[in-house]
Amino acid sequence: MTIDVAEQRLQIARRSDLSGSERRALLTDSIDAWLRQLFAEATADSDPEQYCLVAVGGYGRRELSLGSDIDVLMLHDPRASDVEQVCSAIWYPIWDSRLALDHSVRSVAQARTLAREDYKVVLGLLDARPISGNSALAEDLRAGVLGDWRAGATDRLGELHATVTERR
């Protein structure tokens, strides 16, 4: 049975007995369950161990609100041959639901390279949370990004401070 994520979100929104943090948790749980279902369907004819769907940013922190984007990263083994097919089977239902999707598709090495070049990517990945698939891919990425961040902290902290000051 397909999850009706739009209906679930409306039911959660209408509940007056929830605190903000409880509502965010239920919204996140609802999206997680839906994406797990989409992932299972998308990888039914593939090797799901070659993929990990990862929540990043606010979604990774479990801070979804009704207006939040779904920020996800599809990590894949570089040897996976059906990446486009698997990702399309997940992205299209999200787009069809009219939920905002911010997504990327990368191998662990590609994601680490991008994170070394763009501190905003690092900040999003620090909150990475595996949703479905091979969680070892997400753990490899998270450990690598944290190691890279620590190794380059002397250089990167100045850039981060300047950006925070500018935003303020």
mmCIF file of N, CA, C and O in Angstrom, residues 7 9 14 19 36 63 65 70-71 78 83 85 88 90 97 108 111 113 120-122 125 136 147 156:
data_model
loop_
_atom_site.group_PDB
_atom_site.id
_atom_site.type_symbol
_atom_site.label_atom_id
_atom_site.label_comp_id
_atom_site.label_asym_id
_atom_site.label_seq_id
_atom_site.Cartn_x
_atom_site.Cartn_y
_atom_site.Cartn_z
ATOM 1 N N GLU A 7 -1.725 13.462 2.648
ATOM 2 C CA GLU A 7 -2.787 13.312 3.649
ATOM 3 C C GLU A 7 -2.202 13.217 5.051
ATOM 4 O O GLU A 7 -2.720 13.817 5.996
ATOM 5 N N ARG A 9 0.575 14.511 6.114
ATOM 6 C CA ARG A 9 1.059 15.844 6.507
ATOM 7 C C ARG A 9 -0.102 16.743 6.934
ATOM 8 O O ARG A 9 0.006 17.480 7.902
ATOM 9 N N ARG A 14 -3.112 19.475 11.318
ATOM 10 C CA ARG A 14 -4.388 19.803 11.975
ATOM 11 C C ARG A 14 -4.409 19.473 13.465
ATOM 12 O O ARG A 14 -5.313 19.915 14.167
ATOM 13 N N SER A 19 3.196 19.828 20.314
ATOM 14 C CA SER A 19 4.144 20.936 20.416
ATOM 15 C C SER A 19 4.869 21.051 19.074
ATOM 16 O O SER A 19 4.767 20.160 18.219
ATOM 17 N N ARG A 36 11.438 5.491 2.594
ATOM 18 C CA ARG A 36 11.867 4.090 2.704
ATOM 19 C C ARG A 36 11.066 3.220 1.737
ATOM 20 O O ARG A 36 11.601 2.310 1.116
ATOM 21 N N GLU A 63 14.170 18.390 11.612
ATOM 22 C CA GLU A 63 13.516 19.673 11.857
ATOM 23 C C GLU A 63 12.570 20.068 10.730
ATOM 24 O O GLU A 63 12.459 21.247 10.391
ATOM 25 N N SER A 65 9.317 21.165 8.814
ATOM 26 C CA SER A 65 8.037 21.839 9.046
ATOM 27 C C SER A 65 7.204 21.628 7.786
ATOM 28 O O SER A 65 7.673 21.037 6.815
ATOM 29 N N ILE A 70 12.575 18.829 1.223
ATOM 30 C CA ILE A 70 13.140 17.530 1.568
ATOM 31 C C ILE A 70 14.552 17.526 0.983
ATOM 32 O O ILE A 70 14.734 17.492 -0.229
ATOM 33 N N ASP A 71 15.542 17.629 1.858
ATOM 34 C CA ASP A 71 16.944 17.679 1.449
ATOM 35 C C ASP A 71 17.551 16.289 1.570
ATOM 36 O O ASP A 71 17.701 15.773 2.683
ATOM 37 N N PRO A 78 30.342 3.492 -6.649
ATOM 38 C CA PRO A 78 30.740 3.928 -8.002
ATOM 39 C C PRO A 78 30.515 2.880 -9.081
ATOM 40 O O PRO A 78 30.424 3.204 -10.256
ATOM 41 N N VAL A 83 22.089 3.882 -11.556
ATOM 42 C CA VAL A 83 21.900 5.016 -10.650
ATOM 43 C C VAL A 83 20.764 5.921 -11.125
ATOM 44 O O VAL A 83 19.880 6.287 -10.339
ATOM 45 N N GLN A 85 18.208 5.313 -13.065
ATOM 46 C CA GLN A 85 16.913 4.632 -12.971
ATOM 47 C C GLN A 85 16.422 4.598 -11.520
ATOM 48 O O GLN A 85 15.257 4.903 -11.240
ATOM 49 N N SER A 88 15.542 8.236 -10.360
ATOM 50 C CA SER A 88 14.303 8.720 -10.996
ATOM 51 C C SER A 88 13.071 8.104 -10.349
ATOM 52 O O SER A 88 12.048 8.782 -10.188
ATOM 53 N N ILE A 90 12.649 7.486 -7.377
ATOM 54 C CA ILE A 90 12.415 8.154 -6.092
ATOM 55 C C ILE A 90 12.053 9.620 -6.301
ATOM 56 O O ILE A 90 11.103 10.134 -5.709
ATOM 57 N N SER A 97 4.245 14.746 -5.863
ATOM 58 C CA SER A 97 3.526 15.082 -4.632
ATOM 59 C C SER A 97 3.505 16.589 -4.372
ATOM 60 O O SER A 97 2.844 17.045 -3.457
ATOM 61 N N VAL A 108 30.601 8.410 -2.441
ATOM 62 C CA VAL A 108 31.211 8.956 -1.229
ATOM 63 C C VAL A 108 32.383 9.853 -1.604
ATOM 64 O O VAL A 108 32.525 10.964 -1.081
ATOM 65 N N ALA A 111 31.165 13.202 -2.998
ATOM 66 C CA ALA A 111 30.597 14.050 -1.944
ATOM 67 C C ALA A 111 31.690 14.640 -1.066
ATOM 68 O O ALA A 111 31.623 15.817 -0.687
ATOM 69 N N THR A 113 34.786 15.265 -1.987
ATOM 70 C CA THR A 113 35.471 16.284 -2.787
ATOM 71 C C THR A 113 34.685 17.584 -2.779
ATOM 72 O O THR A 113 35.249 18.661 -2.560
ATOM 73 N N LYS A 120 29.481 25.072 2.808
ATOM 74 C CA LYS A 120 28.030 24.910 2.993
ATOM 75 C C LYS A 120 27.632 23.446 2.824
ATOM 76 O O LYS A 120 26.731 22.964 3.502
ATOM 77 N N VAL A 121 28.305 22.760 1.929
ATOM 78 C CA VAL A 121 28.055 21.328 1.759
ATOM 79 C C VAL A 121 28.476 20.593 3.028
ATOM 80 O O VAL A 121 27.757 19.717 3.518
ATOM 81 N N VAL A 122 29.636 20.962 3.585
ATOM 82 C CA VAL A 122 30.100 20.335 4.824
ATOM 83 C C VAL A 122 29.056 20.504 5.915
ATOM 84 O O VAL A 122 28.715 19.553 6.622
ATOM 85 N N LEU A 125 26.232 18.188 5.490
ATOM 86 C CA LEU A 125 26.595 16.786 5.685
ATOM 87 C C LEU A 125 26.875 16.451 7.148
ATOM 88 O O LEU A 125 26.804 15.291 7.538
ATOM 89 N N ALA A 136 26.363 1.953 5.786
ATOM 90 C CA ALA A 136 27.826 2.044 5.827
ATOM 91 C C ALA A 136 28.330 3.121 4.868
ATOM 92 O O ALA A 136 29.338 3.790 5.161
ATOM 93 N N GLY A 147 36.635 14.067 9.306
ATOM 94 C CA GLY A 147 38.100 14.044 9.278
ATOM 95 C C GLY A 147 38.672 15.149 8.410
ATOM 96 O O GLY A 147 39.624 15.831 8.806
ATOM 97 N N ARG A 156 39.491 26.740 7.233
ATOM 98 C CA ARG A 156 38.061 26.864 6.956
ATOM 99 C C ARG A 156 37.318 27.726 7.977
ATOM 100 O O ARG A 156 36.299 28.316 7.664
#
